[in-house]
């Protein structure tokens, strides 16, 4: 089973 | 004071149609570089980045950087009132709480202005560094839209795999499974009909088709789409906007826990 990641887990907030 | 005059007003209409399903409210940022937007969908799975460069406008005045919060559905409603051949001018005063869209018919015999209320939107801005991707696939945007639509009638997710054989789109669902392979074909008559695969390393990623289908609303903006893939990273689905900029959609992959 694959889980949907959040886009926020790949990039940092600026 | 902000005043942006876009001769090809239909571009702005198409941009709104391409992003309003994904994002409800967003801040449009205006600077000397251009008119831009970055926004995530409500589940924070996908992100859209829009850039319309200042050089692409016939007249571009932006006295100081401005961020204007807009409800995209309302903005789309207003832009739908512009004719496809109309010139669109976006106007706003510094510190004002409204934006005005002015539509001029090509023969200048009909001039409309629509004023829309702005809103305060708290939005997070993500820093997206330039990256080297394992593979970049460029293909006709209509073909990509067709593949996403076809596969979503079978399954909920798509596995996109790039090898030296080509790019494979696969899905599985209750009724069965499907695989669509597109090979590189650079010998077509028109360059926009070519599928070009630029691969450094094989890559395979799984994505929710619902989002991919939403991205394909941008198909009218460009004859071609480019899909940039790296293992374990969000995919970038880019539609170039002729001589002006781009709409890029970023989608986080589904990853085995």
Short mmCIF file of C-alpha atoms in Angstrom, two decimals:
data_model
loop_
_atom_site.label_atom_id
_atom_site.label_comp_id
_atom_site.label_asym_id
_atom_site.label_seq_id
_atom_site.Cartn_x
_atom_site.Cartn_y
_atom_site.Cartn_z
CA UNK A 1 0.00 0.00 0.00
CA UNK A 2 1.24 3.41 -0.97
CA UNK A 3 0.49 6.53 0.97
CA UNK A 4 -0.10 9.97 -0.39
CA UNK A 5 2.62 12.35 0.74
CA UNK A 6 2.06 16.04 1.33
CA UNK A 7 3.79 18.42 -1.09
CA UNK A 8 4.97 20.27 2.02
CA UNK A 9 7.11 17.30 3.05
CA UNK A 10 9.37 17.92 0.01
CA UNK A 11 9.93 21.66 0.12
CA UNK A 12 10.55 24.16 2.87
CA UNK A 13 8.37 27.16 3.62
CA UNK A 14 9.93 30.48 2.68
CA UNK B 1 -0.78 51.58 -8.79
CA UNK B 2 -0.95 48.51 -10.94
CA UNK B 3 -1.98 48.38 -14.58
CA UNK B 4 -1.36 45.33 -16.74
CA UNK B 5 -2.63 45.25 -20.30
CA UNK B 6 -2.75 41.86 -21.97
CA UNK B 7 -3.62 41.95 -25.67
CA UNK B 8 -4.24 38.22 -25.83
CA UNK B 9 -6.84 38.26 -23.05
CA UNK B 10 -7.90 34.71 -23.80
CA UNK B 11 -4.63 33.55 -22.20
CA UNK B 12 -5.77 34.82 -18.81
CA UNK B 13 -9.18 33.19 -19.28
CA UNK B 14 -7.46 29.87 -20.04
CA UNK B 15 -5.10 30.23 -17.08
CA UNK B 16 -8.04 30.65 -14.70
CA UNK B 17 -9.90 27.70 -16.19
CA UNK B 18 -6.75 25.59 -15.71
CA UNK B 19 -6.26 26.28 -12.01
CA UNK B 20 -9.66 27.07 -10.49
CA UNK B 21 -10.55 23.42 -9.95
CA UNK B 22 -7.37 22.79 -7.98
CA UNK B 23 -7.17 25.97 -5.91
CA UNK B 24 -10.04 27.96 -4.37
CA UNK B 25 -8.33 31.13 -3.10
CA UNK B 26 -4.87 32.41 -3.95
CA UNK B 27 -2.63 35.44 -3.76
CA UNK B 28 -1.55 36.87 -7.11
CA UNK B 29 1.84 38.53 -6.73
CA UNK B 30 2.80 41.40 -8.93
CA UNK B 31 6.38 42.63 -9.23
CA UNK B 32 8.69 44.00 -11.92
CA UNK B 33 9.30 40.38 -13.02
CA UNK B 34 5.67 39.68 -13.76
CA UNK B 35 2.31 38.50 -12.56
CA UNK B 36 2.65 35.26 -10.62
CA UNK B 37 0.94 32.90 -8.25
CA UNK B 38 1.90 29.98 -6.09
CA UNK B 39 -0.79 28.00 -4.30
CA UNK B 40 -1.44 24.57 -2.89
CA UNK B 41 -4.66 22.62 -3.20
CA UNK B 42 -6.70 22.27 -0.01
CA UNK B 43 -5.18 18.86 0.84
CA UNK B 44 -1.59 20.13 0.32
CA UNK B 45 -0.85 17.33 -2.11
CA UNK B 46 -0.41 19.48 -5.21
CA UNK B 47 0.94 22.94 -5.90
CA UNK B 48 0.47 25.27 -8.83
CA UNK B 49 2.99 27.91 -9.89
CA UNK B 50 2.04 30.45 -12.52
CA UNK B 51 4.26 33.07 -14.14
CA UNK B 52 3.21 35.65 -16.72
CA UNK B 53 6.37 37.69 -17.40
CA UNK B 54 6.06 41.45 -17.56
CA UNK B 55 7.53 41.48 -21.11
CA UNK B 56 4.51 39.54 -22.32
CA UNK B 57 2.14 42.42 -21.48
CA UNK B 58 1.63 45.30 -23.89
CA UNK B 59 1.69 47.67 -20.96
CA UNK B 60 3.01 46.69 -17.53
CA UNK B 61 2.98 49.12 -14.67
CA UNK B 62 3.58 47.89 -11.14
CA UNK B 63 4.84 50.73 -8.93
CA UNK B 64 5.52 48.48 -5.98
CA UNK B 65 5.23 44.77 -5.24
CA UNK B 66 1.65 43.83 -4.55
CA UNK B 67 -0.09 40.69 -3.42
CA UNK B 68 -3.77 40.43 -4.25
CA UNK B 69 -5.91 37.71 -2.66
CA UNK B 70 -8.59 36.46 -4.99
CA UNK B 71 -11.23 33.78 -5.03
CA UNK B 72 -10.42 31.99 -8.25
CA UNK B 73 -13.99 30.92 -8.96
CA UNK B 74 -15.15 34.51 -8.72
CA UNK B 75 -12.26 35.70 -10.85
CA UNK B 76 -13.09 33.04 -13.46
CA UNK B 77 -16.73 34.19 -13.43
CA UNK B 78 -15.63 37.72 -14.26
CA UNK B 79 -13.12 36.67 -16.92
CA UNK B 80 -15.78 34.52 -18.58
CA UNK B 81 -17.51 37.81 -19.39
CA UNK B 82 -14.54 38.82 -21.57
CA UNK B 83 -14.70 37.86 -25.23
CA UNK B 84 -12.00 35.53 -26.50
CA UNK B 85 -10.57 38.29 -28.69
CA UNK B 86 -10.81 40.96 -26.00
CA UNK B 87 -7.86 42.86 -24.58
CA UNK B 88 -7.85 42.49 -20.78
CA UNK B 89 -6.41 45.11 -18.45
CA UNK B 90 -5.97 44.38 -14.73
CA UNK B 91 -5.99 47.51 -12.56
CA UNK B 92 -5.58 48.02 -8.83
CA UNK B 93 -4.63 50.85 -6.50
CA UNK B 94 -1.94 50.43 -3.84
CA UNK B 95 -3.59 49.35 -0.61
CA UNK B 96 -7.03 49.11 -2.22
CA UNK B 97 -9.42 46.26 -1.53
CA UNK B 98 -10.64 45.73 -5.09
CA UNK B 99 -9.23 44.80 -8.47
CA UNK B 100 -10.72 45.89 -11.78
CA UNK B 101 -10.75 43.83 -14.94
CA UNK B 102 -11.30 45.93 -18.05
CA UNK B 103 -12.28 44.22 -21.29
CA UNK B 104 -11.93 45.95 -24.68
CA UNK B 105 -13.30 44.42 -27.84
CA UNK B 106 -10.75 44.28 -30.70
CA UNK B 107 -12.58 47.08 -32.56
CA UNK B 108 -12.79 49.19 -29.38
CA UNK B 109 -16.57 49.54 -29.71
CA UNK B 110 -17.32 47.77 -26.43
CA UNK B 111 -15.50 48.48 -23.19
CA UNK B 112 -16.51 46.78 -19.93
CA UNK B 113 -15.12 46.96 -16.45
CA UNK B 114 -15.72 44.46 -13.71
CA UNK B 115 -14.64 45.24 -10.17
CA UNK B 116 -13.94 42.36 -7.81
CA UNK B 117 -13.45 42.41 -4.07
CA UNK B 118 -10.04 41.25 -2.87
CA UNK B 119 -9.63 39.04 0.17
CA UNK B 120 -6.96 38.47 2.82
CA UNK B 121 -5.44 35.07 2.33
CA UNK B 122 -2.88 33.50 4.64
CA UNK B 123 -0.81 31.38 2.35
CA UNK B 124 2.39 29.47 2.77
CA UNK B 125 5.00 29.96 0.07
CA UNK B 126 7.24 26.99 -0.63
CA UNK B 127 10.77 27.35 -1.91
CA UNK B 128 11.18 25.09 -4.92
CA UNK B 129 14.81 24.79 -5.93
CA UNK B 130 15.83 24.20 -9.54
CA UNK B 131 16.46 20.48 -9.79
CA UNK B 132 18.04 18.00 -12.15
CA UNK B 133 15.40 15.44 -13.00
CA UNK B 134 16.00 11.74 -13.76
CA UNK B 135 13.76 11.99 -16.78
CA UNK B 136 11.88 14.67 -18.71
CA UNK B 137 9.13 13.62 -21.09
CA UNK B 138 7.78 16.15 -23.59
CA UNK B 139 4.64 15.10 -25.42
CA UNK B 140 1.51 16.52 -27.06
CA UNK B 141 -0.67 17.93 -24.27
CA UNK B 142 -3.82 16.47 -25.84
CA UNK B 143 -2.24 13.00 -25.80
CA UNK B 144 -1.35 13.33 -22.12
CA UNK B 145 -4.90 14.50 -21.33
CA UNK B 146 -6.34 11.55 -23.24
CA UNK B 147 -4.12 9.08 -21.34
CA UNK B 148 -5.06 10.51 -17.93
CA UNK B 149 -8.76 10.48 -18.82
CA UNK B 150 -8.66 6.95 -20.20
CA UNK B 151 -6.75 5.52 -17.25
CA UNK B 152 -9.01 7.19 -14.68
CA UNK B 153 -11.93 5.12 -15.97
CA UNK B 154 -9.98 1.99 -14.86
CA UNK B 155 -8.09 3.01 -11.72
CA UNK B 156 -7.38 5.77 -9.21
CA UNK B 157 -3.61 5.94 -9.50
CA UNK B 158 -1.14 5.99 -12.35
CA UNK B 159 2.36 4.59 -12.32
CA UNK B 160 4.57 6.59 -14.67
CA UNK B 161 7.72 4.71 -15.61
CA UNK B 162 10.44 5.98 -17.90
CA UNK B 163 12.98 3.59 -19.38
CA UNK B 164 14.99 3.74 -22.56
CA UNK B 165 12.05 1.93 -24.22
CA UNK B 166 9.73 4.87 -23.61
CA UNK B 167 7.30 6.19 -21.04
CA UNK B 168 4.70 3.83 -19.61
CA UNK B 169 1.48 4.91 -17.89
CA UNK B 170 -0.13 2.06 -15.92
CA UNK B 171 -3.15 1.66 -13.72
CA UNK B 172 -5.09 -1.07 -11.94
CA UNK B 173 -8.65 -1.13 -10.72
CA UNK B 174 -11.53 -3.44 -9.78
CA UNK B 175 -12.36 -4.22 -13.41
CA UNK B 176 -8.80 -4.81 -14.61
CA UNK B 177 -5.62 -3.03 -15.54
CA UNK B 178 -4.17 -0.92 -18.34
CA UNK B 179 -0.74 -0.01 -19.69
CA UNK B 180 -0.07 2.70 -22.26
CA UNK B 181 3.45 2.98 -23.63
CA UNK B 182 4.55 6.02 -25.62
CA UNK B 183 7.81 5.71 -27.49
CA UNK B 184 10.01 8.57 -28.52
CA UNK B 185 8.94 9.71 -31.99
CA UNK B 186 10.92 12.70 -33.14
CA UNK B 187 10.34 12.03 -36.85
CA UNK B 188 6.79 13.44 -36.93
CA UNK B 189 5.94 16.28 -39.33
CA UNK B 190 5.24 18.88 -36.66
CA UNK B 191 7.51 19.33 -33.61
CA UNK B 192 4.49 19.78 -31.31
CA UNK B 193 3.37 16.25 -32.17
CA UNK B 194 6.65 14.69 -31.05
CA UNK B 195 7.23 12.68 -27.92
CA UNK B 196 10.74 13.35 -26.67
CA UNK B 197 12.22 11.42 -23.77
CA UNK B 198 15.29 12.84 -22.09
CA UNK B 199 16.37 10.21 -19.55
CA UNK B 200 19.39 10.21 -17.28
CA UNK B 201 18.16 7.33 -15.12
CA UNK B 202 15.10 5.07 -15.22
CA UNK B 203 12.37 6.33 -12.93
CA UNK B 204 9.03 4.99 -11.72
CA UNK B 205 6.54 6.91 -9.59
CA UNK B 206 2.91 6.55 -8.51
CA UNK B 207 0.43 9.44 -8.55
CA UNK B 208 -3.26 10.06 -7.89
CA UNK B 209 -5.04 10.33 -11.26
CA UNK B 210 -7.58 12.77 -9.86
CA UNK B 211 -4.86 15.44 -9.66
CA UNK B 212 -3.33 14.57 -13.03
CA UNK B 213 -6.75 14.99 -14.62
CA UNK B 214 -7.15 18.34 -12.94
CA UNK B 215 -3.76 19.49 -14.35
CA UNK B 216 -4.89 18.63 -17.87
CA UNK B 217 -7.40 21.51 -17.66
CA UNK B 218 -4.36 23.52 -18.80
CA UNK B 219 -4.27 21.68 -22.15
CA UNK B 220 -5.73 24.66 -24.11
CA UNK B 221 -2.72 26.74 -23.02
CA UNK B 222 -0.11 24.74 -24.89
CA UNK B 223 0.21 22.09 -27.61
CA UNK B 224 2.85 20.32 -25.57
CA UNK B 225 3.36 19.36 -21.94
CA UNK B 226 6.57 18.43 -20.18
CA UNK B 227 6.61 15.95 -17.33
CA UNK B 228 9.73 16.03 -15.13
CA UNK B 229 10.33 13.04 -12.90
CA UNK B 230 12.82 12.06 -10.20
CA UNK B 231 12.47 9.11 -7.89
CA UNK B 232 10.83 10.02 -4.59
CA UNK B 233 10.27 13.65 -5.64
CA UNK B 234 7.12 15.51 -6.77
CA UNK B 235 6.48 15.38 -10.50
CA UNK B 236 6.39 18.69 -12.38
CA UNK B 237 3.79 18.94 -15.14
CA UNK B 238 4.53 22.10 -17.12
CA UNK B 239 2.47 23.89 -19.73
CA UNK B 240 4.38 26.74 -21.36
CA UNK B 241 2.37 29.87 -22.12
CA UNK B 242 3.62 31.20 -25.47
CA UNK B 243 6.24 33.93 -24.94
CA UNK B 244 4.90 34.75 -21.50
CA UNK B 245 5.72 32.10 -18.98
CA UNK B 246 4.20 28.91 -17.69
CA UNK B 247 1.76 27.07 -15.49
CA UNK B 248 3.55 24.35 -13.51
CA UNK B 249 1.80 21.76 -11.42
CA UNK B 250 3.73 19.89 -8.73
CA UNK B 251 2.28 16.67 -7.39
CA UNK B 252 3.63 14.66 -4.47
CA UNK B 253 4.04 10.98 -5.27
CA UNK B 254 2.47 8.12 -3.38
CA UNK B 255 5.24 6.39 -1.51
CA UNK B 256 5.47 2.98 0.14
CA UNK B 257 5.52 3.45 3.89
#
